Coordinates of C-alpha atoms in Angstrom, one line a residue:
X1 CA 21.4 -22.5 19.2
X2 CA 24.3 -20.1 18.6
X3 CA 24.9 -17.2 20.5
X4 CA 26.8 -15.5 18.3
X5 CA 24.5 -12.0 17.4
X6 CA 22.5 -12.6 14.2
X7 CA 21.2 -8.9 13.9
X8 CA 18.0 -8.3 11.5
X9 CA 17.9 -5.3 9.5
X10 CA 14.6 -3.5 8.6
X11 CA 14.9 -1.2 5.3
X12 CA 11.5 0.3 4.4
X13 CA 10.4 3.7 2.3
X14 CA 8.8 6.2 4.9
X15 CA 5.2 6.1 3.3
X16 CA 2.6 4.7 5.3
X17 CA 1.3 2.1 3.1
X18 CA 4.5 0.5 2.7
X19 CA 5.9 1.0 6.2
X20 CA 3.6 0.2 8.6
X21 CA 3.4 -3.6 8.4
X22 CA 7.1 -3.5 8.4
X23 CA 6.6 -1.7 11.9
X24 CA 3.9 -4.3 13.0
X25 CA 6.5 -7.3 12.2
X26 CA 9.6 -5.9 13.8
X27 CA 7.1 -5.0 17.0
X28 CA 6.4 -8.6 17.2
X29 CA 10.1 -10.0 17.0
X30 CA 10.9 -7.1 19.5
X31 CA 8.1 -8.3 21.7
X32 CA 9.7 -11.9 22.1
X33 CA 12.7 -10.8 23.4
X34 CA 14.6 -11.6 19.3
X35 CA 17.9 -9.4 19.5
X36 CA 19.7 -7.4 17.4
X37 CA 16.7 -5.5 15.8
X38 CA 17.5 -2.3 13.3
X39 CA 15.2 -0.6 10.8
X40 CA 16.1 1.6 8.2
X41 CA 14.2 4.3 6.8
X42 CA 14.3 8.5 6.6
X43 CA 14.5 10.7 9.5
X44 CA 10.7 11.7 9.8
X45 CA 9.5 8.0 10.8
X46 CA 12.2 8.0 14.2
X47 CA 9.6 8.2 16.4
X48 CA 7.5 5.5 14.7
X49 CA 10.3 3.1 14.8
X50 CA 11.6 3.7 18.3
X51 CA 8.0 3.2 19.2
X52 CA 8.3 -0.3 18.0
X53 CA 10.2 -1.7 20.9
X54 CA 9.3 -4.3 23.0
X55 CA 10.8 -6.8 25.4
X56 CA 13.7 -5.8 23.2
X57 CA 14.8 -2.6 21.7
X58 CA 14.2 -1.4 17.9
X59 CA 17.3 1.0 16.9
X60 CA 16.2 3.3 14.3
X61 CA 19.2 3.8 11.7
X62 CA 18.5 6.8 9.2
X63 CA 18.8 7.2 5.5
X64 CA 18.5 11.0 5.8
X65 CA 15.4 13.1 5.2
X66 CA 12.6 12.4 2.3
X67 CA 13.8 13.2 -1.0
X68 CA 10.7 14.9 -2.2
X69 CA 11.1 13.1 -5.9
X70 CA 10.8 9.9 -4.6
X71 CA 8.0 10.5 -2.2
X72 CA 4.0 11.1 -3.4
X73 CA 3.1 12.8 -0.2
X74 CA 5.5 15.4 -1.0
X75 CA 5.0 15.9 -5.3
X76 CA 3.7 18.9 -6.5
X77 CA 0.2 19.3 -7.4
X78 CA 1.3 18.8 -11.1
X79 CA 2.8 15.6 -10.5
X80 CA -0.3 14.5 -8.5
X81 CA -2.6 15.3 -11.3
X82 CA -0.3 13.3 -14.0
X83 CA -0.3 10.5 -11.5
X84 CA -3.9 10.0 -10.6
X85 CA -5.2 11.1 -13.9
X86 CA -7.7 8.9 -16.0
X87 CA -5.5 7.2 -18.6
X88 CA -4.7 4.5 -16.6
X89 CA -1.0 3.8 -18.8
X90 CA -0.6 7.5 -18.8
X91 CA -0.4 7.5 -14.9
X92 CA 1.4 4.6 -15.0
X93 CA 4.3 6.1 -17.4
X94 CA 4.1 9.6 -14.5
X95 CA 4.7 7.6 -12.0
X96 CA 7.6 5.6 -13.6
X97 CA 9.3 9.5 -14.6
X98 CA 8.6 10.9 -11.4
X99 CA 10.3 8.4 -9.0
X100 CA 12.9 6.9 -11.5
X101 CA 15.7 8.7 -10.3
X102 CA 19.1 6.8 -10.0
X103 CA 21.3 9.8 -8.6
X104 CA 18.8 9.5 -5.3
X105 CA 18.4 5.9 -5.6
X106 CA 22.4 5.7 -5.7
X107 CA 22.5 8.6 -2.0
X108 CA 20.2 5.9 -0.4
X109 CA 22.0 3.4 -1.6
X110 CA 25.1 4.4 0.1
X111 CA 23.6 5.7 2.9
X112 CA 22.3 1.9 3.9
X113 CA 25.8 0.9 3.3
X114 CA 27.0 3.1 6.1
X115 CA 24.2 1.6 8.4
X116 CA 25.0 -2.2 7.1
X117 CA 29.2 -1.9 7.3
X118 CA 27.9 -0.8 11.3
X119 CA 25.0 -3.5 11.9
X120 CA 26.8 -6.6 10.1
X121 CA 23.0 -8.3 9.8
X122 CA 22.7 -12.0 9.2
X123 CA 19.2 -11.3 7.5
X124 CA 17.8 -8.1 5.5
X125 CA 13.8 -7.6 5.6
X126 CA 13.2 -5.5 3.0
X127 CA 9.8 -3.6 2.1
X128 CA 9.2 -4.5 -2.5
X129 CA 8.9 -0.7 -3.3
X130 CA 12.3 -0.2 -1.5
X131 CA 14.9 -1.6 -4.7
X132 CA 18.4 0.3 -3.7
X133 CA 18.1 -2.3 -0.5
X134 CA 17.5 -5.5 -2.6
X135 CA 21.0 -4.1 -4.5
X136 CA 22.9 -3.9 -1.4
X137 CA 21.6 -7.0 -0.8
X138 CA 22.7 -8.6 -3.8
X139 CA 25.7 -7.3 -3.8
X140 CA 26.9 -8.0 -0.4
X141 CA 25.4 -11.2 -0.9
X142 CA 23.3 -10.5 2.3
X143 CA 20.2 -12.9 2.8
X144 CA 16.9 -11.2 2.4
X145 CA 13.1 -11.6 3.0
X146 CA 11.0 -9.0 1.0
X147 CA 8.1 -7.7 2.0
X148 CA 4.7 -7.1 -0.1
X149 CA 2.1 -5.1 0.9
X150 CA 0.0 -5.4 -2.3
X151 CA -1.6 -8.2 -4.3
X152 CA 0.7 -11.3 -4.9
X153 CA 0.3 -10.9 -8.9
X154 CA 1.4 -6.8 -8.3
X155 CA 5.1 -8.3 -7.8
X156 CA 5.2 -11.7 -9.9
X157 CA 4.0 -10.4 -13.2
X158 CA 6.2 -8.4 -15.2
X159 CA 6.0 -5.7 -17.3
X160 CA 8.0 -6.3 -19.8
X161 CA 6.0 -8.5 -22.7
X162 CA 9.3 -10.6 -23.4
X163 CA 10.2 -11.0 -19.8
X164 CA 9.8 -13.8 -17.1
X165 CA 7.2 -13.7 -15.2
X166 CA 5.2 -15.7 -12.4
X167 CA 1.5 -15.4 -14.3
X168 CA 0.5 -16.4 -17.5
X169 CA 0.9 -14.7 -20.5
X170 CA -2.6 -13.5 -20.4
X171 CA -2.7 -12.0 -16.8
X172 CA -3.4 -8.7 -16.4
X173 CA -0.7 -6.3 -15.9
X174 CA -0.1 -4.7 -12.7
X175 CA -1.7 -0.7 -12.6
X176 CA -3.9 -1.6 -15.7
X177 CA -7.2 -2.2 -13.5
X178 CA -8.2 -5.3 -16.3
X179 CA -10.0 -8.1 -15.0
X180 CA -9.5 -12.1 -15.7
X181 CA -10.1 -14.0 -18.0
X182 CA -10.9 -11.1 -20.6
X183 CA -12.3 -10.5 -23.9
X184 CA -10.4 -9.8 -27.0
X185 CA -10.5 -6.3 -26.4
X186 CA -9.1 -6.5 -23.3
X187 CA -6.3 -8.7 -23.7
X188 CA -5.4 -6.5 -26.5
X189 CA -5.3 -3.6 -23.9
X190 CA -3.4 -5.4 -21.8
X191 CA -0.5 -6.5 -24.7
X192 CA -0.2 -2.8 -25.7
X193 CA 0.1 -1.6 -22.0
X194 CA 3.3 -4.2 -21.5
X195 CA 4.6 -2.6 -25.2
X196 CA 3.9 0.6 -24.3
X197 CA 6.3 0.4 -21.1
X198 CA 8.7 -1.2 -22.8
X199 CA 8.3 1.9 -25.2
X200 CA 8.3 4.0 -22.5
X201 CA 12.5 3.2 -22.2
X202 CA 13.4 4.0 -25.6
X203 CA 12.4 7.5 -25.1
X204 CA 15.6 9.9 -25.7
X205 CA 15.0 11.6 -22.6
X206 CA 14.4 8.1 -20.5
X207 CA 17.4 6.9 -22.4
X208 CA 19.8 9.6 -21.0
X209 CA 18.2 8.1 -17.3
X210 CA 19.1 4.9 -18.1
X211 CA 22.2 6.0 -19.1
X212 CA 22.5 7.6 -15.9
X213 CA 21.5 4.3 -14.5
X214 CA 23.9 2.0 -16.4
X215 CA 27.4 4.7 -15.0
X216 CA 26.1 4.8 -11.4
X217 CA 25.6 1.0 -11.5
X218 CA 29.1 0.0 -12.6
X219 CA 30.8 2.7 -10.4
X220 CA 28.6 1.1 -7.5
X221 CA 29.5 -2.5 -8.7
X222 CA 25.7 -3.3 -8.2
X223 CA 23.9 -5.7 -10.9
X224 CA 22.3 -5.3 -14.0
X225 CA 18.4 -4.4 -12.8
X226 CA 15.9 -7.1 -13.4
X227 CA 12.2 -6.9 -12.2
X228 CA 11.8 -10.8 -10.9
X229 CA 15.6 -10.7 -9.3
X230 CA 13.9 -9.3 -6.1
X231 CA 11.5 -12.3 -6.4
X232 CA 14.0 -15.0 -7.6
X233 CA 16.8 -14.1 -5.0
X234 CA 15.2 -13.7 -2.0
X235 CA 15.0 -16.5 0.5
X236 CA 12.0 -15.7 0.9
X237 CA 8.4 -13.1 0.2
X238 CA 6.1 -12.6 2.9
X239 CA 2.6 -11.4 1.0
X240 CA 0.3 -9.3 3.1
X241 CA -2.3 -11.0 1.3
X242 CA -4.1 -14.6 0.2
X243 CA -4.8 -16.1 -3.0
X244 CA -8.3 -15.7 -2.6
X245 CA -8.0 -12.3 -3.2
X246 CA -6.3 -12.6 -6.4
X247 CA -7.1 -13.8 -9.8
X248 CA -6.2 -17.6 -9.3
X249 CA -2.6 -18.1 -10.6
X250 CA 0.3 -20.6 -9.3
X251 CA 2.2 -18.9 -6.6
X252 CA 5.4 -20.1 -6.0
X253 CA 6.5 -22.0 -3.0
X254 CA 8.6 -18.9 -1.7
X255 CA 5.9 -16.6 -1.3
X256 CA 3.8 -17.0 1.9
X257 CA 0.6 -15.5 1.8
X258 CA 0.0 -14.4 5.6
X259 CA -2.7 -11.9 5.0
X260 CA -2.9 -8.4 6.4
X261 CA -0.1 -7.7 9.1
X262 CA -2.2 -6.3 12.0
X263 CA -1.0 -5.1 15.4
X264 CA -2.6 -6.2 18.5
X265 CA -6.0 -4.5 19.0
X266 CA -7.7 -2.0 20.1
X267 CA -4.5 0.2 19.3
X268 CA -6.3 3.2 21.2
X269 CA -5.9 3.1 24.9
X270 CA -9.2 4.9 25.5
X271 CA -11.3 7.5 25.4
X272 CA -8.7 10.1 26.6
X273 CA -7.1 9.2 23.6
X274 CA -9.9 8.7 21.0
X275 CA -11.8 11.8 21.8
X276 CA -14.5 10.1 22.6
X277 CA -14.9 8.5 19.2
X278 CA -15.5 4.7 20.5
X279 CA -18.6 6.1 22.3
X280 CA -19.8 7.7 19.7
X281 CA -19.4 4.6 17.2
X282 CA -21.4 2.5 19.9
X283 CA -24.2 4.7 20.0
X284 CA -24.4 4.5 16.2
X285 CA -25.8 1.3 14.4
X286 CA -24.9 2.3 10.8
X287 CA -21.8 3.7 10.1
X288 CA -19.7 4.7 7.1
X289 CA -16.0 5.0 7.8
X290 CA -14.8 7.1 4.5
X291 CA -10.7 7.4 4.8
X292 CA -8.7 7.7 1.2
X293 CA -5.0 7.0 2.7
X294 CA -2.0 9.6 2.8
X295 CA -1.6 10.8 -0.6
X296 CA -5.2 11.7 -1.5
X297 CA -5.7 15.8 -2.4
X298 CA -9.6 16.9 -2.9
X299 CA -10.7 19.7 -4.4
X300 CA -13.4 22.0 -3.2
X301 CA -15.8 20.2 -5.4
X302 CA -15.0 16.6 -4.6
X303 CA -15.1 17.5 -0.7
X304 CA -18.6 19.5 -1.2
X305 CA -19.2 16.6 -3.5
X306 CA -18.5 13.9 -0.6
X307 CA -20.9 16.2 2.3
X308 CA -23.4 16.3 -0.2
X309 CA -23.5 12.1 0.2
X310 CA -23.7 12.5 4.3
X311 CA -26.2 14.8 3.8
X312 CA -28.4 12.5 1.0
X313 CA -28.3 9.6 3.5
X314 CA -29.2 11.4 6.6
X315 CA -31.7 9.7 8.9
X316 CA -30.2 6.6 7.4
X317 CA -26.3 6.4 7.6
X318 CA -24.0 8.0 9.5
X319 CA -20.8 9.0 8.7
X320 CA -17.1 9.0 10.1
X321 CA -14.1 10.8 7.4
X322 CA -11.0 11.0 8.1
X323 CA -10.1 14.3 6.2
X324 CA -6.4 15.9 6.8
X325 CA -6.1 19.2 8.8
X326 CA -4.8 20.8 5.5
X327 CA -7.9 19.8 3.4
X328 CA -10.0 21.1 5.6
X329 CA -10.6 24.7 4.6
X330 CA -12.3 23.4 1.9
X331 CA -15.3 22.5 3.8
X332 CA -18.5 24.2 3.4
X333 CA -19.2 26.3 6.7
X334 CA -19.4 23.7 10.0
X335 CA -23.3 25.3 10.7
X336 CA -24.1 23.9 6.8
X337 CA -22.8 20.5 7.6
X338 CA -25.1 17.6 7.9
X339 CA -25.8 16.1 11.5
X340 CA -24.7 12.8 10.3
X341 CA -21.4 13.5 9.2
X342 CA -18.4 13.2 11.7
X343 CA -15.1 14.3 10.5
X344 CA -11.8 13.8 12.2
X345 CA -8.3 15.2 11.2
X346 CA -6.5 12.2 12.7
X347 CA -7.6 9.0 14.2
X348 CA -5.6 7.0 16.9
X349 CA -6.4 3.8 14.9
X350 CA -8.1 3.4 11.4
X351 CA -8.1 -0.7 12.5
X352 CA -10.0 0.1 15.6
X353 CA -12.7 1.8 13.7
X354 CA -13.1 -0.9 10.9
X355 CA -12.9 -3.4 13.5
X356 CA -15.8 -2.1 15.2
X357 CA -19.2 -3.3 14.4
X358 CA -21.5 -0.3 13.8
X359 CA -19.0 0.6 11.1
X360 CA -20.9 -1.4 8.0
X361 CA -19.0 -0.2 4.6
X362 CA -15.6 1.3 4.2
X363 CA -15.4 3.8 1.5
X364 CA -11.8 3.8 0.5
X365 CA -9.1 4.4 -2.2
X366 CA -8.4 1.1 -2.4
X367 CA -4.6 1.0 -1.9
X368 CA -3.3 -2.1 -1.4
X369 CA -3.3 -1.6 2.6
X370 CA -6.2 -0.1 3.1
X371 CA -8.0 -2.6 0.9
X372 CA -6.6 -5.6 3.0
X373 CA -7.1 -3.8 6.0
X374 CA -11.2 -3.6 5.0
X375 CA -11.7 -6.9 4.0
X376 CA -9.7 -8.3 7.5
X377 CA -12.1 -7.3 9.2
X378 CA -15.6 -8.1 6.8
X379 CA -16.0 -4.4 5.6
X380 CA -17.6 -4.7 1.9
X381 CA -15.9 -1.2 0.4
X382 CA -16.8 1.2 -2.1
X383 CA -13.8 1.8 -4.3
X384 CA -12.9 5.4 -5.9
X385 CA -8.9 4.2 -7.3
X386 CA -6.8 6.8 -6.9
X387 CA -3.7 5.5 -8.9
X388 CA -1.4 2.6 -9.9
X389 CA -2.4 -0.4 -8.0
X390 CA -5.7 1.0 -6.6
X391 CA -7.4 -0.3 -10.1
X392 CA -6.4 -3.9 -9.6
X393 CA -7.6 -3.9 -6.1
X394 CA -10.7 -2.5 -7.5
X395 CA -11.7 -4.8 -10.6
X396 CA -10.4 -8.1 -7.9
X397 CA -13.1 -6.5 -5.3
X398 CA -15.6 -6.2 -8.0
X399 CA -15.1 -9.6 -9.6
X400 CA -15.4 -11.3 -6.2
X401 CA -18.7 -9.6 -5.0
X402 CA -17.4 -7.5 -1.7
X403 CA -16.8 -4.0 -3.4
X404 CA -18.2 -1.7 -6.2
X405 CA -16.4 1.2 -7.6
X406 CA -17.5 4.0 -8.4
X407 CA -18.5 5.2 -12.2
X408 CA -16.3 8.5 -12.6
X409 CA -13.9 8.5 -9.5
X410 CA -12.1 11.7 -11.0
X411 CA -15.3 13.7 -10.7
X412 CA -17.0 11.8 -7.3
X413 CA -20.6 12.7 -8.5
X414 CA -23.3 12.7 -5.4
X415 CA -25.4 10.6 -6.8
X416 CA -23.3 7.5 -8.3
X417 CA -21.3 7.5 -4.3
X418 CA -25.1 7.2 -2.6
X419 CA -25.9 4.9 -5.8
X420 CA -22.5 2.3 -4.6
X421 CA -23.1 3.0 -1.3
X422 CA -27.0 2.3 -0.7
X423 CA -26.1 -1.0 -3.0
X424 CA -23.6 -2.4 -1.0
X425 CA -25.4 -1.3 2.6
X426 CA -28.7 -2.7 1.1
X427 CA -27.2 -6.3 -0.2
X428 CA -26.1 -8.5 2.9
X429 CA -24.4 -10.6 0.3
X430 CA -21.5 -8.4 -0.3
X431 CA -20.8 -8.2 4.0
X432 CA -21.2 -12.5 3.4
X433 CA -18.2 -12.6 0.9
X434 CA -16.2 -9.9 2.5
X435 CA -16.7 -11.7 6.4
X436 CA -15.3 -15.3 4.4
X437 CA -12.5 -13.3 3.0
X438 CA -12.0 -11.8 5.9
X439 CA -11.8 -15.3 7.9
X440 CA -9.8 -16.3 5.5
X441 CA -7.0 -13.6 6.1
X442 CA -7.2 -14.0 9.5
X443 CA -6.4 -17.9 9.6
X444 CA -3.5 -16.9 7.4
X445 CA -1.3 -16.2 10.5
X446 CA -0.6 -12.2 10.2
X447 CA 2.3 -11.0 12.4
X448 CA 2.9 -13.9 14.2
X449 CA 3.1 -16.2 11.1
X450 CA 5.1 -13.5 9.3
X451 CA 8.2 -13.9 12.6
X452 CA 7.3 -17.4 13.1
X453 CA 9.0 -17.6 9.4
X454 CA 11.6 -15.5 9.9
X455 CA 12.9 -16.8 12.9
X456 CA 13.0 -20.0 11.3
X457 CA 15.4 -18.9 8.4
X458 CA 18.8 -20.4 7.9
X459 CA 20.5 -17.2 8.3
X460 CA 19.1 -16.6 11.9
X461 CA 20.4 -20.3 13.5

């Protein structure tokens, strides 16, 4: 084997959901010995990176801090609305004008460059959402593995009605929450949601981005973008997923399907650090673990809304949220809170608690991480789809008997959450499909499959 260094570069977007397996995988390669380890992302996730080392070290290179444009955390209450309203194309078109911005694509962009003229890497690993590294990587003619933390259809079926695309015609297009097969209705929904995109780029004001686009790209010398380019160039995708999951479709022979990345567990190291929340999930026999990711913002009415639930299945259910310090002023007064109803500002591990076994339904967003991370483990969920991809995970977890969602997730009414939940608690049939999913993911090799793979690239020997 050559000795000559063969350095692995990490490029991810800071958000949770997209970095985290990232993290997991370059953990694992760091934990046998694998040299030459960098990861890319903004300032804010250091820590999280240098905390990634193992028998070897993981260096943190920096993009700079979050542009606030291209990150959901950080939009403005406006934007959040557009984004998560109910129109599900409508959402779909905020999100593409929010975070189509080439001027800060084109700063990260060139910022990479810096870090890859110092690192020299034999291999990029680079997270789907994260498209100024797949440039970079195209131009320098840099191999690259990408990395998908969604459904495998979410990246192999195009928008664009005249495009390529990995599924059949008919497949239903990601962020439209349709189903397969459908009805004639539905497949005419889903043609007018690829025109309407397409649409979507002829708008003056889009045109004067794409503009935009078209002068940065040639002054960057950086290709003509194409949506399946990521897929068709890379040497290889690494799906955090398995077929089963999805509609059934042909995947192709670059894609491996190596189910949710998980770390080793428990990630807690005790009660010092849980506060004490293992040992009060093994004196509980019924738990439901309610958590809706990063980017969800309650109102006063859907949090009152969601205590109302604890409190209509007290005696029967308790409960475990994981609400944000900052949302929690809009709790009704501690002493009015129901004695079933735990909540918790942070958790040392969100795959510790769906891993253990009082917890018996995961009440969830449904992002593409959080959904994977349920079903890993044989959690049926109840689904309330905040945006974008949260729909498709929803219908698939419908269609395949392990989730329902619920009825009017804008509003959360009281009684259509204790409706899904006392369904899905009450039929051991959805915790049987969710448990053979679950296997299923498991036997699909995770981390270890995932550098198993990589190691065994032509780049790296």
């Amino acid at each position: 084997m050559s000795t000559t260094p063969r350095p692995i570069l990490f490029v991810s977007l800071p958000e949770s959901g997209l970095l985290n397996p990232m993290l997991v995988l370059a953990r694992e390669l760091a934990q046998r010995g694998t040299a030459d380890l960098w990861f890319a992302t903004d300032e804010p996730r250091r820590a999280d990176v240098q905390r990634s080392a193992g028998r070897t070290p993981v260096e943190f290179a920096s993009l700079g801090e979050v542009f606030s444009e291209l990150s959901a955390v950080s939009w403005s209450d406006e934007v959040y609305r557009e984004v998560t309203q109910s129109s599900r194309f409508k959402a779909h078109r905020a999100v593409i004008r929010q975070s189509y911005r080439p001027d800060l694509q084109a700063e990260k962009y060139r910022r990479l460059e810096a870090v890859v003229e110092k690192v020299g890497p034999a291999l990029m690993v680079i997270e789907s959402m994260s498209s100024y590294a797949v440039d970079l990587a195209l131009t320098r003619n840099i191999p690259f593995v990408l990395s998908v933390p969604f459904l495998p259809s979410n990246v192999l079926t195009s928008h664009n009605p005249f495009g390529s695309s990995y599924t059949p015609k008919n497949f239903p297009v990601p962020h439209s929450g349709l189903p397969f097969p459908m009805n004639a209705v539905q497949r005419m929904s889903n043609r007018l949601f690829k025109l309407r995109t397409l649409a979507l780029f002829v708008n003056p004001t889009m045109g004067k981005v794409l503009s935009e686009d078209a002068r940065i790209r040639k002054e960057l010398g950086l290709p003509a973008p194409s949506p399946m380019t990521r897929i068709d160039r890379a040497e290889m995708v690494l799906c955090n997923s398995v077929p089963e999951l999805d509609y059934p479709f042909e995947i192709p022979a670059k894609m491996k399907l190596i189910g949710a990345v998980m770390p080793p567990l428990p990630e807690s190291s005790g009660p010092e650090d849980d506060a004490g929340l293992r040992e009060w999930l093994d004196t509980r026999s019924s738990v439901v673990y309610m958590g809706f990711g990063t980017i969800t913002r309650l109102t006063r009415d859907q949090v009152g809304a969601l205590v109302e639930v604890a409190r209509r299945l007290d005696g029967k259910h308790q409960f475990l949220w994981k609400l944000p310090e900052e949302q929690q002023h809009l709790l009704p007064a501690r002493e009015s809170l129901p004695g079933n109803l735990r909540i918790e500002s942070w958790l040392p591990s969100q795959l510790d608690v769906l891993a253990h076994p009082a917890v018996e339904v995961f009440f969830t967003h449904g992002g593409g991480n959080g959904f994977h991370e349920g079903v890993y483990f044989g959690k049926p969920l109840v689904v309330r789809p905040l945006w974008v991809d949260c729909f498709d995970q929803a219908v698939r977890g419908q269609d395949l008997g392990i989730s329902l969602t619920l009825d009017r997730p804008q509003t959360i009414d009281p009684g259509d959450v204790v409706d899904k939940l006392t369904r899905v608690l009450g039929d051991p049939a959805f915790r049987r499909r969710a448990e053979r999913l679950g296997e299923l993911q498991r036997a699909a090799g995770g981390r270890t499959r995932a550098a198993d793979l990589i190691l065994g690239l032509p780049a790296l020997n």
